[in-house]
Every structure is written in C-alpha cells, then in structure tokens.
Coordinates of C-alpha atoms and ligand atoms in Angstrom, one line a residue:
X21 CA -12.5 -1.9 -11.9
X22 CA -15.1 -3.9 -10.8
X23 CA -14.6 -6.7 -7.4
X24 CA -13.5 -10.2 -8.9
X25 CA -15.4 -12.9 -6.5
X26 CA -13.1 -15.3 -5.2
X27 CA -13.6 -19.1 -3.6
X28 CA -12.4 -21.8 -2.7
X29 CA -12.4 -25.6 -4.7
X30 CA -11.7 -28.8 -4.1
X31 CA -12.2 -30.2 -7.9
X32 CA -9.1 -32.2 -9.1
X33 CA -7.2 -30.1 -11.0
X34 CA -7.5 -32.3 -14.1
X35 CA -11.6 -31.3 -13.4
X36 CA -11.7 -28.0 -13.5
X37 CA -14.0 -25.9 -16.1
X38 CA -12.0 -22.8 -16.2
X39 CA -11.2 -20.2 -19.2
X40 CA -7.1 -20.2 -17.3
X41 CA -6.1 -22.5 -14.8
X42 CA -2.8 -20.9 -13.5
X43 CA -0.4 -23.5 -11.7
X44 CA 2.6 -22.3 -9.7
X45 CA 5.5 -24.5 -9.8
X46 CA 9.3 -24.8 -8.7
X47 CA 12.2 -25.1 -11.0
X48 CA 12.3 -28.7 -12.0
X49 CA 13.4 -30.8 -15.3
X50 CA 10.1 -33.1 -15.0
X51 CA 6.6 -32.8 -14.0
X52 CA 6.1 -32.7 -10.3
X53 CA 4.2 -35.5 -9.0
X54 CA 1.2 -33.6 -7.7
X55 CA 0.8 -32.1 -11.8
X56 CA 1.1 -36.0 -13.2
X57 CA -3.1 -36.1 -13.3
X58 CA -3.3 -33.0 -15.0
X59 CA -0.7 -33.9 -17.4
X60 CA -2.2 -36.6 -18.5
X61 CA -5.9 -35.1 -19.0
X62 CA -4.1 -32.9 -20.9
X63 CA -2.4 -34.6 -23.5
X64 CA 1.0 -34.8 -21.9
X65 CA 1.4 -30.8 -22.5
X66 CA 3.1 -30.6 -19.2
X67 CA 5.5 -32.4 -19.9
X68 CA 6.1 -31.6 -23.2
X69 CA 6.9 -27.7 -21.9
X70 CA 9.3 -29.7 -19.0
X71 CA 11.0 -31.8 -20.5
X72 CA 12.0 -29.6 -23.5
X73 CA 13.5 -27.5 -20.9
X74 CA 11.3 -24.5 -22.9
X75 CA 9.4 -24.1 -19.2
X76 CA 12.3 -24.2 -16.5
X77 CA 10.3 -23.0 -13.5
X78 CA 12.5 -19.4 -12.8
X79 CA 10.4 -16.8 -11.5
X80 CA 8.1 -15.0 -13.2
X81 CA 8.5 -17.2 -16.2
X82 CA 5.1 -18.3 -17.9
X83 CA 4.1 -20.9 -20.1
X84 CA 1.2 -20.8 -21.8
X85 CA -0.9 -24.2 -22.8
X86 CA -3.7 -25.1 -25.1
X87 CA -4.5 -28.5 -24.2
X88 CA -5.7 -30.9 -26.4
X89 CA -8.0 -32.6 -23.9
X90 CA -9.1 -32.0 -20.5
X91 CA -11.2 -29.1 -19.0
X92 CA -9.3 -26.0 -18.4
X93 CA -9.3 -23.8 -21.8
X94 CA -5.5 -22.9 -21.2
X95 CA -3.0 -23.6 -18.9
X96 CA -0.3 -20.9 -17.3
X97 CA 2.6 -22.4 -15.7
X98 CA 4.0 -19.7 -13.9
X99 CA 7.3 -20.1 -12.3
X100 CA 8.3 -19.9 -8.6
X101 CA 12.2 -20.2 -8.6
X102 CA 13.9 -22.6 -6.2
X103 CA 11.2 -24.9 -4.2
X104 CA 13.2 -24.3 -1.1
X105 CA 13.0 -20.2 -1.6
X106 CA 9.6 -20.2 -1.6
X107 CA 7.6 -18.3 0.7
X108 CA 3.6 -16.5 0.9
X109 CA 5.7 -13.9 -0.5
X110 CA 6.3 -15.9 -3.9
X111 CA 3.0 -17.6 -3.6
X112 CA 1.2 -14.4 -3.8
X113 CA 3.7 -13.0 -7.0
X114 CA 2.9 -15.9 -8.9
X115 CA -0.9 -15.7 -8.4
X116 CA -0.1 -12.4 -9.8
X117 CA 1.5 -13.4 -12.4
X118 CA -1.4 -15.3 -13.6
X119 CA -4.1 -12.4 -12.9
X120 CA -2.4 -10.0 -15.4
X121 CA -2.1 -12.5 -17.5
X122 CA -5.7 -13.5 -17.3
X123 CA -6.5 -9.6 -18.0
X124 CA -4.3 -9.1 -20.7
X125 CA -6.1 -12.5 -21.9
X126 CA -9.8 -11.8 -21.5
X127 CA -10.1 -14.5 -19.0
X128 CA -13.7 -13.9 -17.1
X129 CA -12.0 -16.8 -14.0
X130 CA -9.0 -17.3 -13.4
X131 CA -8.3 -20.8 -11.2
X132 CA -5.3 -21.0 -9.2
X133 CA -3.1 -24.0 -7.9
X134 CA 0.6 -24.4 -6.6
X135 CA 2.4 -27.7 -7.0
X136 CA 1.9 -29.4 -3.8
X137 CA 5.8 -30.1 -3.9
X138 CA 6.7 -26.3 -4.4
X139 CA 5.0 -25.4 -1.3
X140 CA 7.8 -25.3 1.2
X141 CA 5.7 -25.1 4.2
X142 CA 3.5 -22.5 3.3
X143 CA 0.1 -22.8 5.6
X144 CA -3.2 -23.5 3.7
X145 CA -4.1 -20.2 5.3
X146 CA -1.0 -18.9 3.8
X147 CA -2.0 -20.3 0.3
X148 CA -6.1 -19.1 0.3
X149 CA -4.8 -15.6 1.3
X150 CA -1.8 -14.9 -0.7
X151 CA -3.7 -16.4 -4.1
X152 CA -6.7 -13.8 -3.8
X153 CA -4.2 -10.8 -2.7
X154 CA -2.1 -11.8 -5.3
X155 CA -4.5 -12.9 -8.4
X156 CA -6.6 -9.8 -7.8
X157 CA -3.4 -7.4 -8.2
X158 CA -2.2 -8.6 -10.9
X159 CA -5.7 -8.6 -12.7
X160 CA -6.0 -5.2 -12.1
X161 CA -6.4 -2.2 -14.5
X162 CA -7.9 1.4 -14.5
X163 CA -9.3 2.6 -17.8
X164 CA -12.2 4.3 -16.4
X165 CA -10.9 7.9 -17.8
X166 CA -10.7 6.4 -21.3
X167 CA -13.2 7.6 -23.8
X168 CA -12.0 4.3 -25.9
X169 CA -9.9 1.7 -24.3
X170 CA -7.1 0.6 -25.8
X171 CA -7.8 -3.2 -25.4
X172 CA -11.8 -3.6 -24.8
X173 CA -11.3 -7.2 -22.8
X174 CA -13.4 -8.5 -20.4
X175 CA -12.3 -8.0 -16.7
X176 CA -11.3 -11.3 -14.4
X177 CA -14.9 -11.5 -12.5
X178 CA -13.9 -14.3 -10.3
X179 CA -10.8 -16.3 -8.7
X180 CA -10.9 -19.7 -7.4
X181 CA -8.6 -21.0 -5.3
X182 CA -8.0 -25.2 -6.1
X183 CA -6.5 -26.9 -3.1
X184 CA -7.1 -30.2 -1.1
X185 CA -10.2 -31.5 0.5
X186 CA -8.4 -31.3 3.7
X187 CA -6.7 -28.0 3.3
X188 CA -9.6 -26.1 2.2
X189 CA -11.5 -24.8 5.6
X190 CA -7.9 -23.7 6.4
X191 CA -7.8 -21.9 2.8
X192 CA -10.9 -20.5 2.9
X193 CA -10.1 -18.4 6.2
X194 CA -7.3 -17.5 4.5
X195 CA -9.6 -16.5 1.1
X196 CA -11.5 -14.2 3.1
X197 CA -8.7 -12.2 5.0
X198 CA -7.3 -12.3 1.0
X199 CA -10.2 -11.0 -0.2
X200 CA -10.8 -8.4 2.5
X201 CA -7.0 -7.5 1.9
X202 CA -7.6 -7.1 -1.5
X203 CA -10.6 -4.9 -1.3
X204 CA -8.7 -2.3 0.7
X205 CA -5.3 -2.7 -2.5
X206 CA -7.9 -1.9 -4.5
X207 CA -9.4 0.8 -3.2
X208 CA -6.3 2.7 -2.6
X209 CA -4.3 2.1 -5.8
X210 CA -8.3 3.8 -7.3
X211 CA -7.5 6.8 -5.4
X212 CA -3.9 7.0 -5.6
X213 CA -4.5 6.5 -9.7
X214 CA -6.9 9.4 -9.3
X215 CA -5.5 12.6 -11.5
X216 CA -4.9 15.6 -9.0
X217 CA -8.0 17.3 -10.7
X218 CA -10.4 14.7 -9.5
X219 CA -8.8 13.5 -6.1
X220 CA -8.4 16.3 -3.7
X221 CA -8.8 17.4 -0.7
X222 CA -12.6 17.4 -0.3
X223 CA -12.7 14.0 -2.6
X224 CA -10.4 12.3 0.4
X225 CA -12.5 13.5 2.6
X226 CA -15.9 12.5 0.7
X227 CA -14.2 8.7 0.3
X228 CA -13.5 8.7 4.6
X229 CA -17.7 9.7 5.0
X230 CA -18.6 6.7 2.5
X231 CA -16.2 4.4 4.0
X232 CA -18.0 5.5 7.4
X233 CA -21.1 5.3 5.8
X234 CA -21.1 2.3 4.4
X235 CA -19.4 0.0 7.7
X236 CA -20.1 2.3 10.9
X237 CA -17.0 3.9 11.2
X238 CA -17.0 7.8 12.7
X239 CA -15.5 10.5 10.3
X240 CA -15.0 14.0 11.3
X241 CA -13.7 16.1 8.8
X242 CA -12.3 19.6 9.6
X243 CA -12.6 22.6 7.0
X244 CA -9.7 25.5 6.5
X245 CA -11.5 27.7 9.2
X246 CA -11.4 24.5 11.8
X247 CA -8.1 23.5 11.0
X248 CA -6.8 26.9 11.5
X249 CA -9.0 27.0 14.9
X250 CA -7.6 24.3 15.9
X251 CA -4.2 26.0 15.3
X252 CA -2.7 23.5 13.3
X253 CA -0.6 26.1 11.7
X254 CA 1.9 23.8 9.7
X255 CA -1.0 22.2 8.1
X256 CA -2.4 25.9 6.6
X257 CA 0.7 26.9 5.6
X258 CA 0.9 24.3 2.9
X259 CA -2.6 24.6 1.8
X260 CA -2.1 28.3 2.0
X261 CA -0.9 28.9 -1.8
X262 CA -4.1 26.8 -3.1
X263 CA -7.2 27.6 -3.9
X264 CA -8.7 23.7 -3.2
X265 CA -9.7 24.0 0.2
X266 CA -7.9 21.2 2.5
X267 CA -9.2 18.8 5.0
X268 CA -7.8 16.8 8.1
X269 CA -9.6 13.7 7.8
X270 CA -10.5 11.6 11.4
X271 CA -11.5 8.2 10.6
X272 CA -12.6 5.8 14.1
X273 CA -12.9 2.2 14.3
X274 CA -14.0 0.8 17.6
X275 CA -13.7 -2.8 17.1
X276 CA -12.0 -3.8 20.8
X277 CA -12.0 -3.6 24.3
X278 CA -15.4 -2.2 24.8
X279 CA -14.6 0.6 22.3
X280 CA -12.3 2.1 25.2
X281 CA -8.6 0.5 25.1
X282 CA -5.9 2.6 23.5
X283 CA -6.2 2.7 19.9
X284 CA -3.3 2.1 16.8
X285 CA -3.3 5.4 15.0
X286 CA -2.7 5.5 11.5
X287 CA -1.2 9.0 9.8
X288 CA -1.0 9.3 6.2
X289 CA 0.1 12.3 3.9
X290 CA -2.5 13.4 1.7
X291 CA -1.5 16.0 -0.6
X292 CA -3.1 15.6 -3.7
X293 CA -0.8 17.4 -5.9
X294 CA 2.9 18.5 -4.9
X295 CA 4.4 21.2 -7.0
X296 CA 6.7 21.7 -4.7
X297 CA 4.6 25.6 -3.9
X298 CA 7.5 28.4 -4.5
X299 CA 10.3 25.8 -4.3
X300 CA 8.3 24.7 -7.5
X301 CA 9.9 21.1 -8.9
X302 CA 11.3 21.0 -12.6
X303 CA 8.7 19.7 -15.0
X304 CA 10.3 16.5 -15.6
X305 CA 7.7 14.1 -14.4
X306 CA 5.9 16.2 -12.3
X307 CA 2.7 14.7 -13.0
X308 CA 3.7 11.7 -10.8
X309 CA 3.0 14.3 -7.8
X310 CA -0.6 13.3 -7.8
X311 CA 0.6 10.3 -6.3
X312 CA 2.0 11.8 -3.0
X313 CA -1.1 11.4 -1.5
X314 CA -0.6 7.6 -1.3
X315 CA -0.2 7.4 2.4
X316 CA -3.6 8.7 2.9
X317 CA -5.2 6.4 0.0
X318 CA -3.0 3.3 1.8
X319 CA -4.9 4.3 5.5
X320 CA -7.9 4.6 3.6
X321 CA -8.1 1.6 1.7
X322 CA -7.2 -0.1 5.6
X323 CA -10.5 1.0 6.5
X324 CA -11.5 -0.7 3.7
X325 CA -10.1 -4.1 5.0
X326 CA -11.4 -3.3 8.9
X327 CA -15.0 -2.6 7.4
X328 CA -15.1 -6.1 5.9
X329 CA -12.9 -8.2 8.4
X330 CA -14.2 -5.8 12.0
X331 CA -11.4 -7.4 14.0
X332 CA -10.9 -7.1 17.7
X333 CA -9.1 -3.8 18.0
X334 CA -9.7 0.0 17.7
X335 CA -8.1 2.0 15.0
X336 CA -8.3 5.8 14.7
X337 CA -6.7 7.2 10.5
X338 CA -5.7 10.5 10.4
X339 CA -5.2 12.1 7.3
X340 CA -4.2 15.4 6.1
X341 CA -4.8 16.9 3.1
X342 CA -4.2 19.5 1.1
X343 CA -2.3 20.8 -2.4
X344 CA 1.1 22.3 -2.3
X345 CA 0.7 25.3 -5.0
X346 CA 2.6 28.4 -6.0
X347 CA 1.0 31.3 -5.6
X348 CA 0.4 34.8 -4.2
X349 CA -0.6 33.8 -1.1
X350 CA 1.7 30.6 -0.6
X351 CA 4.3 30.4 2.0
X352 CA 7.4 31.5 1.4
X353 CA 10.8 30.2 2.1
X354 CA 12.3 31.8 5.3
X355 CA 8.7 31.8 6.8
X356 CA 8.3 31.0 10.4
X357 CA 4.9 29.0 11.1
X358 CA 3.4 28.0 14.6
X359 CA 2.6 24.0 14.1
X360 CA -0.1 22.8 16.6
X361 CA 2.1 21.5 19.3
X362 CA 3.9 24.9 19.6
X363 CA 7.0 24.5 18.1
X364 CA 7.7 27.4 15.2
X365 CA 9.1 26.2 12.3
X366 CA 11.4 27.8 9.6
X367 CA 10.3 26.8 6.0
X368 CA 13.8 26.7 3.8
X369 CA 12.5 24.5 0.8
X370 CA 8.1 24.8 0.6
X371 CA 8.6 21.2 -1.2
X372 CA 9.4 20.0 1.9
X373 CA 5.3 20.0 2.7
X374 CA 5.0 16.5 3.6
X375 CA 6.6 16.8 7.4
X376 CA 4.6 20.0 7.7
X377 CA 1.4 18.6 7.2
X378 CA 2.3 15.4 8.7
X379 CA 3.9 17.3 12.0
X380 CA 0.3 18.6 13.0
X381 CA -1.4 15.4 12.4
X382 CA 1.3 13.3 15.0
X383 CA 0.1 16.3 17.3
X384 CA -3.2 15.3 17.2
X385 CA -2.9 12.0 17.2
X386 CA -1.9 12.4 20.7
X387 CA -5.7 13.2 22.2
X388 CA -6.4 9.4 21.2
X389 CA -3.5 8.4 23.4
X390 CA -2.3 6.0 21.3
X391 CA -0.7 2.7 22.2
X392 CA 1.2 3.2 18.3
X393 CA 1.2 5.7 15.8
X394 CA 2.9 4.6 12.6
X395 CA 2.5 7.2 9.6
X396 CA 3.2 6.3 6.1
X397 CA 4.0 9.1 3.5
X398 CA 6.1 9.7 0.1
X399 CA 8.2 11.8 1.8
X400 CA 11.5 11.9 0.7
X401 CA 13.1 11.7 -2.9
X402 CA 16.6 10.5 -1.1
X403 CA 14.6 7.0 -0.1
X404 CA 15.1 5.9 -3.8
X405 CA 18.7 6.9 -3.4
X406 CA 19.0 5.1 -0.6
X407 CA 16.8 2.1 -1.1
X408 CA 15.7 1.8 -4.8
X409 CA 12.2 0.7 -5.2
X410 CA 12.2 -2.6 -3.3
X411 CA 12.0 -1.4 0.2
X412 CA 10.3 1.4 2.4
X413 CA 12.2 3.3 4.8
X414 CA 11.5 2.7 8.4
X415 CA 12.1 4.6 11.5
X416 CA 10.9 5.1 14.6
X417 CA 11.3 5.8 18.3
X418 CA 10.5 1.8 19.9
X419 CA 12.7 -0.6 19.1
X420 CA 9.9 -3.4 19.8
X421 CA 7.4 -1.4 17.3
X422 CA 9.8 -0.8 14.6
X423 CA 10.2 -4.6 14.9
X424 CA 6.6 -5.4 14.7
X425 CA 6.1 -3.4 12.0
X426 CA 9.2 -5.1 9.7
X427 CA 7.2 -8.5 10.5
X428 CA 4.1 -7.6 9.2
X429 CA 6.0 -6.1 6.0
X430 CA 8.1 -9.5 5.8
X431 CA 4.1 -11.3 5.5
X432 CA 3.1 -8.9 3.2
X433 CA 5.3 -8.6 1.0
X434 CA 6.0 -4.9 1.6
X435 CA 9.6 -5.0 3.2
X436 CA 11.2 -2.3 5.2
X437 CA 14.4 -1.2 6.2
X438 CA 15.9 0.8 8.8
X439 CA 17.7 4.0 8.8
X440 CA 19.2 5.4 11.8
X441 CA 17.5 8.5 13.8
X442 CA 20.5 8.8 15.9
X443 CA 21.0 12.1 17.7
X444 CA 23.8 13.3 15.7
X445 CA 21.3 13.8 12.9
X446 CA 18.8 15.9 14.7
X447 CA 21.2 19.4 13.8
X448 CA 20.3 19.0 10.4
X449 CA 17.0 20.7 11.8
X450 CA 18.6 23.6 13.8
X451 CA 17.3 27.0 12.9
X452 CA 18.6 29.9 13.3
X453 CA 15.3 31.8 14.2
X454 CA 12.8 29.1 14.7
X455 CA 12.6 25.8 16.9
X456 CA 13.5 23.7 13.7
X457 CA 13.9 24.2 10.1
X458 CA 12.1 22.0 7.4
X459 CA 14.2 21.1 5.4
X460 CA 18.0 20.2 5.8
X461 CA 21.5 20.1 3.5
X462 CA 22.4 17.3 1.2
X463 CA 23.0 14.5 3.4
X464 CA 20.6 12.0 4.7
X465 CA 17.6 13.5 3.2
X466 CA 15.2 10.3 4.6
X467 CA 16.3 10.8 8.1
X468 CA 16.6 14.8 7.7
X469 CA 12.8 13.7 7.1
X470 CA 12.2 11.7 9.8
X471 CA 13.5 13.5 12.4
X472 CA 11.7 16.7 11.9
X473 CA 8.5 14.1 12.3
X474 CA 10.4 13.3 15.2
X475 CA 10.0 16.5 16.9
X476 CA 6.7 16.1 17.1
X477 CA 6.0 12.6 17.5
X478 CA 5.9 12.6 21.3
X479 CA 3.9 10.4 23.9
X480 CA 3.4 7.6 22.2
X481 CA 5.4 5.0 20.3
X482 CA 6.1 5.7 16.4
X483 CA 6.7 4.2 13.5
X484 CA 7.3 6.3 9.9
X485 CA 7.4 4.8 6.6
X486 CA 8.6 6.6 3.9
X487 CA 6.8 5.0 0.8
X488 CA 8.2 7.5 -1.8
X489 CA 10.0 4.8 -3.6
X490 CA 7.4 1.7 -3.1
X491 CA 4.0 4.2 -3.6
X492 CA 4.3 4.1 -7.5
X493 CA 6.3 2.0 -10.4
X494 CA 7.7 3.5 -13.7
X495 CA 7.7 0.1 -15.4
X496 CA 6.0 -2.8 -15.9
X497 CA 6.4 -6.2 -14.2
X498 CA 5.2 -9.3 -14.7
X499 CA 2.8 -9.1 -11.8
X500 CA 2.0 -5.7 -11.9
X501 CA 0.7 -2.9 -14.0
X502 CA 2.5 0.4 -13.7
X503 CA 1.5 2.7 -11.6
X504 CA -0.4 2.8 -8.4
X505 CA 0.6 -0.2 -5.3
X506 CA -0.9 0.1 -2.8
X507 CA 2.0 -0.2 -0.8
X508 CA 1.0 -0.3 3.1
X509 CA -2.4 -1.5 2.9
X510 CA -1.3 -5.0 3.0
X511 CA 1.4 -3.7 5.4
X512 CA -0.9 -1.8 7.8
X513 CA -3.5 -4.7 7.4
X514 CA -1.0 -7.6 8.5
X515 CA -0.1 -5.4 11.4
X516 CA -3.3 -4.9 12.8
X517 CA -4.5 -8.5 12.2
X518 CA -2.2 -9.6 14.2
X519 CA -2.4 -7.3 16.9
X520 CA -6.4 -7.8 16.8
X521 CA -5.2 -11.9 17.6
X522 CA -7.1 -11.8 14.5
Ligands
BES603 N1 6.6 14.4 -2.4 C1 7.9 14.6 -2.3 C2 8.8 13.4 -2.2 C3 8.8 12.4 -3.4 C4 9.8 12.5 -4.4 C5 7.8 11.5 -3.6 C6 9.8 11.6 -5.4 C7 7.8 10.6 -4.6 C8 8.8 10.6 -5.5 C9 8.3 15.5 -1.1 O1 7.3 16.4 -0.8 C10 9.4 16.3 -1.5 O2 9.4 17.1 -2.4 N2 10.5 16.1 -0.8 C11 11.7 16.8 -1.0 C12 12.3 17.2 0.3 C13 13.4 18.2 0.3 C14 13.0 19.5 -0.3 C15 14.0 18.4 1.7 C16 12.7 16.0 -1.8 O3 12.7 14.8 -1.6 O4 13.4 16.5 -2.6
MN604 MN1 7.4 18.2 -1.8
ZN605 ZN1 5.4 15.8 -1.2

C-alpha cells in the first residue's frame, strides 16, 4: 500500500472540504459543546444520532452521517467510551476506527477531530501523533498478490489532523513522530504479511541493505559459510534442514554521542517459515508460521522510523534468519550443538528454533557492548495461554529496564506483562549431556523460553518480548484488519524516543 500524506489543520470543523470527517467523542446523551458548530452546518445530524440515543459514544461504535448541508461529504462519529477513560491509547483506536472505515469506504482523505471535551488531558502532541499512527493502521490493506481484488476502492492518500490554532505547532510535532511511526507499522506488517515463498532469508536481508541504502545506516550481512565461521552453531543448526540459505542481519545507526556511546541493541527472530523441522507442527494453521519472523520485520520497520526521525542515540538491529524445515540433513532431536558463546546445547523438540537462533544473536550482541538489549520474537505458543492476545510477555534481567520498556508499551499501545525468571525455573533447562536443553516439560512454556535466552544473554541488561500472541490477529476488529501488527515497532520506537530525549 501506498504512504497516506498526513497534516495538520486549523479549519473549523464546520469548514472542512473532506470526503470523511471522522470525530471522536465520549459517551454522552447530547452534543458536546465543542461539536454544536458542526451540528448546525450540518443540519442538526448530530444531534439527531445523540439524542435518539441510536449514537451512545461506547467504543468502537460508529455512526455514519450524510449531512444535508455543510462541507464534509460524511461524517463518522466514532465512539471513545467514558471521557474520563480516555487516553493516547483510545485516541489513536478511534482514529483507527475511522481509517478502516475510510478504506472500506473509498475515502481518498480522511479528516480527523476529537471532541475537545473528550480529551481528558491528552497533549496536542499526544493528539497529532496518536491520529496519524492510528488513522494510518486502520486504513491499511495488502492486496498486492491479488490478480483481481476483491473490492477495487481507492486507498486513503491523505490524513489531516483538525485541531486548534493554538494547539497546532504542538500537534504537528506530534504528526511527524506519527507519521514516522507509522512508516516503520507499515513497513513491517508488509514484511510480516509476506508469504514464506517471497520473504526469506536473503529478502530480510535485501530489505536491511535498502533501508541502509536509502538513510545511511551500515548493514553487514553474514552468509551460511560466515555464520558458521563465526561459529554461531545454534544459528546453523536451524537453517541446517533448508535449502534457503540464512542470513544474520547487522543493521547500525549512529545517531548520538559522536557515533561512540554504548548503543540499544535490538534482536529479532527472523525465521521465515517454522515447520517446526523434524518436530514438524500438525497442519492445522500452519501457514500462520510465515509470521514468526515478526520480530525481525518489527526491528526492521524501527529502522524505518530512525531513518526518518535520526534521533540522538545509536542503535545496532540484529536479526537472524533462517527457515526451520524437515529434511535429510535437519537437526535432529537429541543433537548436541555448540552455540557461539560455547555453551552446547541438547535439541529435544527442533520447533523449539526460535531460542536457538535467538541464543547466538544475544552472543553477538555483546561486541557492541550494549547499554540494553531487548529482543522481540513469537516465541512461545504458551504466551497465548498465559496472556491471550492483549499483552506481550516480558522478561528480563534489570528491574529498571523491564520497567522502561512496560512505559513505552503503556504510550504505545502495545502493553506488556511480566512473568517471573526466578531461579527455580532455570531446571527446566538441565540436560543430561549438554550445558542446557531447548526445550522443557509442560509447565511454564514462556519462561522455559526465556530462560534458555537467559543463558546467554550475559553482560548487558536485557529485555525479551515474547510477541507470539500480539505479532498476528485471527479476526477482525474495528480498527484493524486481520493479520499482520506490527506489534513492537511502535513499542521499540517509544522506547528509543525517549531515551534519544527525543
Ligand atoms: N514459532 C513458534 C511459536 C508460536 C506459536 C508463534 C504460535 C506464534 C503462534 C515457536 O517456534 C514454537 O514452535 N515454539 C514451541 C516451543 C516448544 C516446542 C518448547 C511451542 O510454543 O510449542
Ligand atoms: Mn517453532
Ligand atoms: Zn518459531
């Protein structure tokens, strides 16, 4: 899908020449004060929809308007909830709302507003930011491997934030972190949408050298013959049973301190396809396993944001890559592998790839001496178990980081919560013949997960996400198509923003 163009407005609402004009309000029995101009221009539709009760302000709840007069072709009231709930968070859901309704309506703009009452102390920053993040998810779509479309609409081409003369520098700061933001969602929910035919390995690593290309960044990709040199052992072992070659990706921004100061490292799991390799899964939705390279497509589409915004810090992606196949030269369970720090490893279940790959890559990440690594990767089924869909699983070995890391996942949206890596848990990794095993027994798959990662995640403070549950949605919602989201560019973006003092 093509970039919508976004910007900022400070046209009266009642003004504004628009195929949708989306307005975000609280739940409310009249027309909120701030709407009464609009109302009026428009033939008293507002209220109408109010004061029938048939609009009631719930979230996620539309209306949709033909006005007789006024300017704006339609009119979606989109509904917010409770005024005092209402945070960036809800802003940026109901600008959502509006884009997929826009796309599903052929609307070429889409102009956003919130009731001014409704905004419970959300910033104008807040506001410029969360609308063009938000409007530009929901607008999205991906029909590009479609001979003939199923609904041949024009895409949204252009957002426009209307806000207050005196909110609007503040708002279009805000706009263009949004739009940066948005750039790097879009980018990454492209890859991660990607069938496992088109997106591997060597396509990773070709996106890293044009996203180096195109804003200055260094990549340095390593081949099968330089990872193995390197001795990153755990790494080959997956990509042993397949015949796509993989790649360990190295992606450096030097946007702070002279280009010197300790970097953030970002880890994400790249493989393109998971089987499961010998340990094969059943067939039952297998094709979703194209997605389990959404870790790498979330540090990628990062890059995305850095190469637009070039904040004040330096930030060093690592991603590994590789398929997990069966075949006759796959690993085997009951192998013992040497992983690049050393440590030998006991594969029990070859579908538990992720932590292999992942292990050699928090290995490297060490030579950059890191002041935090955080790695995000669909690592565990047991997350959704634990957690459902509506938060990742965090854990980590710095108190202070993990708590960092929650705050910039409360801003964007893309909460986290904790599970414990207590020590009791690390003998679900004891092997009998090797320094750990890779996989564990029933219990506590996530942290079973996270502690192996554990092992090698030494020197430097660390953060893991486990995005298995967040990475991809069955269903439709309101504000978001099915499939792909992103999750952790908006995370990873937040979090480095704020450490840039940016
Ligand atoms: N990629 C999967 C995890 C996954 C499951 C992601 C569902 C998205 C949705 C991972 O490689 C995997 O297979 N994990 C195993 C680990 C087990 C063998 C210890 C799992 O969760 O079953
Ligand atoms: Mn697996
Ligand atoms: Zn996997």
């Amino acid at each position: 899908m093509s970039e919508p163009a976004s910007s900022v407005v400070t046209t009266p609402l009642a003004a504004i020449e628009t195929p949708l004009l989306a307005v975000a309000l609280a739940e409310g029995t009249s027309v909120p004060a701030s709407l009464a101009a609009l109302d009026q221009a428009a033939g008293g539709v507002l209220t109408r929809a109010i004061t029938s009760g048939d609009f009631k302000g719930k979230r996620d709840e539309t209306s949709l308007l033909y006005p007789a007069g006024g300017k704006a072709q339609r009119v979606l009231l989109v509904g917010m909830g409770k005024a005092g709930d209402v945070t960036r968070n809800t802003l940026r859901r109901a600008a959502a709302v509006g884009g997929k309704r826009a796309r599903a309506l052929g609307a070429t703009q889409l102009a956003c507003a919130v009731a001014t009452e409704a905004r419970n102390g959300t910033t104008a920053r807040d506001l410029g930011q969360a609308i063009v993040e938000g409007a530009a998810q929901g607008a999205w779509s991906f029909t590009e491997l479609k001979a003939a479309p199923d609904d041949p609409r024009p895409e949204v081409a252009a957002i426009v934030i209307v806000c207050d003369d005196r909110e609007s520098k503040d708002a279009e700061a805000g706009r263009r972190v949004g739009d940066a933001i948005a750039a790097g969602h879009r980018l990454t929910r492209y890859l991660q949408v990607q069938p496992g035919n088109v997106c591997t390995p060597a396509y990773l690593a070709n996106e890293a050298q044009r996203l180096a290309d195109a804003y200055g960044f260094t990549a340095t990709t390593l081949d099968r013959q330089e990872i193995g040199k390197q001795g990153m052992g755990a790494l080959l072992a997956v990509a042993q049973g397949s015949a796509q070659e993989p790649r360990f990706i190295v992606l450096e921004y030097r946007g702070g301190g002279g280009g010197d100061a300790a970097p953030v490292v970002l880890v994400g799991k790249g493989v393109t396809f998971d089987s499961g390799g010998i340990s094969i899964k059943p067939a039952q939705n297998m094709e979703d396993m194209k997605f389990d390279m959404s870790g790498a497509a979330a540090v990628l589409g990062t890059f995305e944001t850095l190469g637009r915004l070039k904040p004040k810090i330096n930030v060093v992606g690592l991603i590994p890559a590789t398929e997990n196949l069966p075949s006759g030269t796959a690993v085997k369970p009951g192998d013992v592998i040497r992983s690049l720090s050393g440590k030998t490893i006991e594969i029990i279940n070859t579908d538990a790839e992720g932590r292999l790959i992942l292990c050699d890559a928090l290995s490297y990440a060490r030579r950059f001496k890191p002041v935090a690594v955080l790695d995000a990767a669909t690592l565990t089924g047991a997350v959704v178990v634990a957690l459902g869909h509506a938060a990742i699983g965090i854990m980590g070995t710095d108190e202070a980081l993990l708590g960092e890391v929650r705050e910039a996942g409360e801003r964007a949206g893309e909460r986290c919560w904790p599970l414990p890596l207590w020590d009791e848990y690390r003998d679900l990794l004891k092997s009998d013949v090797a320094d750990v095993k890779n996989s564990a027994g029933r219990g506590a798959g996530t942290i079973a997960g996270g502690w192996f990662l554990r092992e090698f995640a030494d020197g430097y403070p660390w953060v893991h996400l486990d995005i298995a549950g967040t990475a991809y949605t069955e269903s439709e919602a309101p504000y978001q198509s099915k499939g792909p989201t992103a999750v952790g560019v908006r995370l990873f973006s937040e979090f480095i923003l704020k450490r840039a003092g940016a």
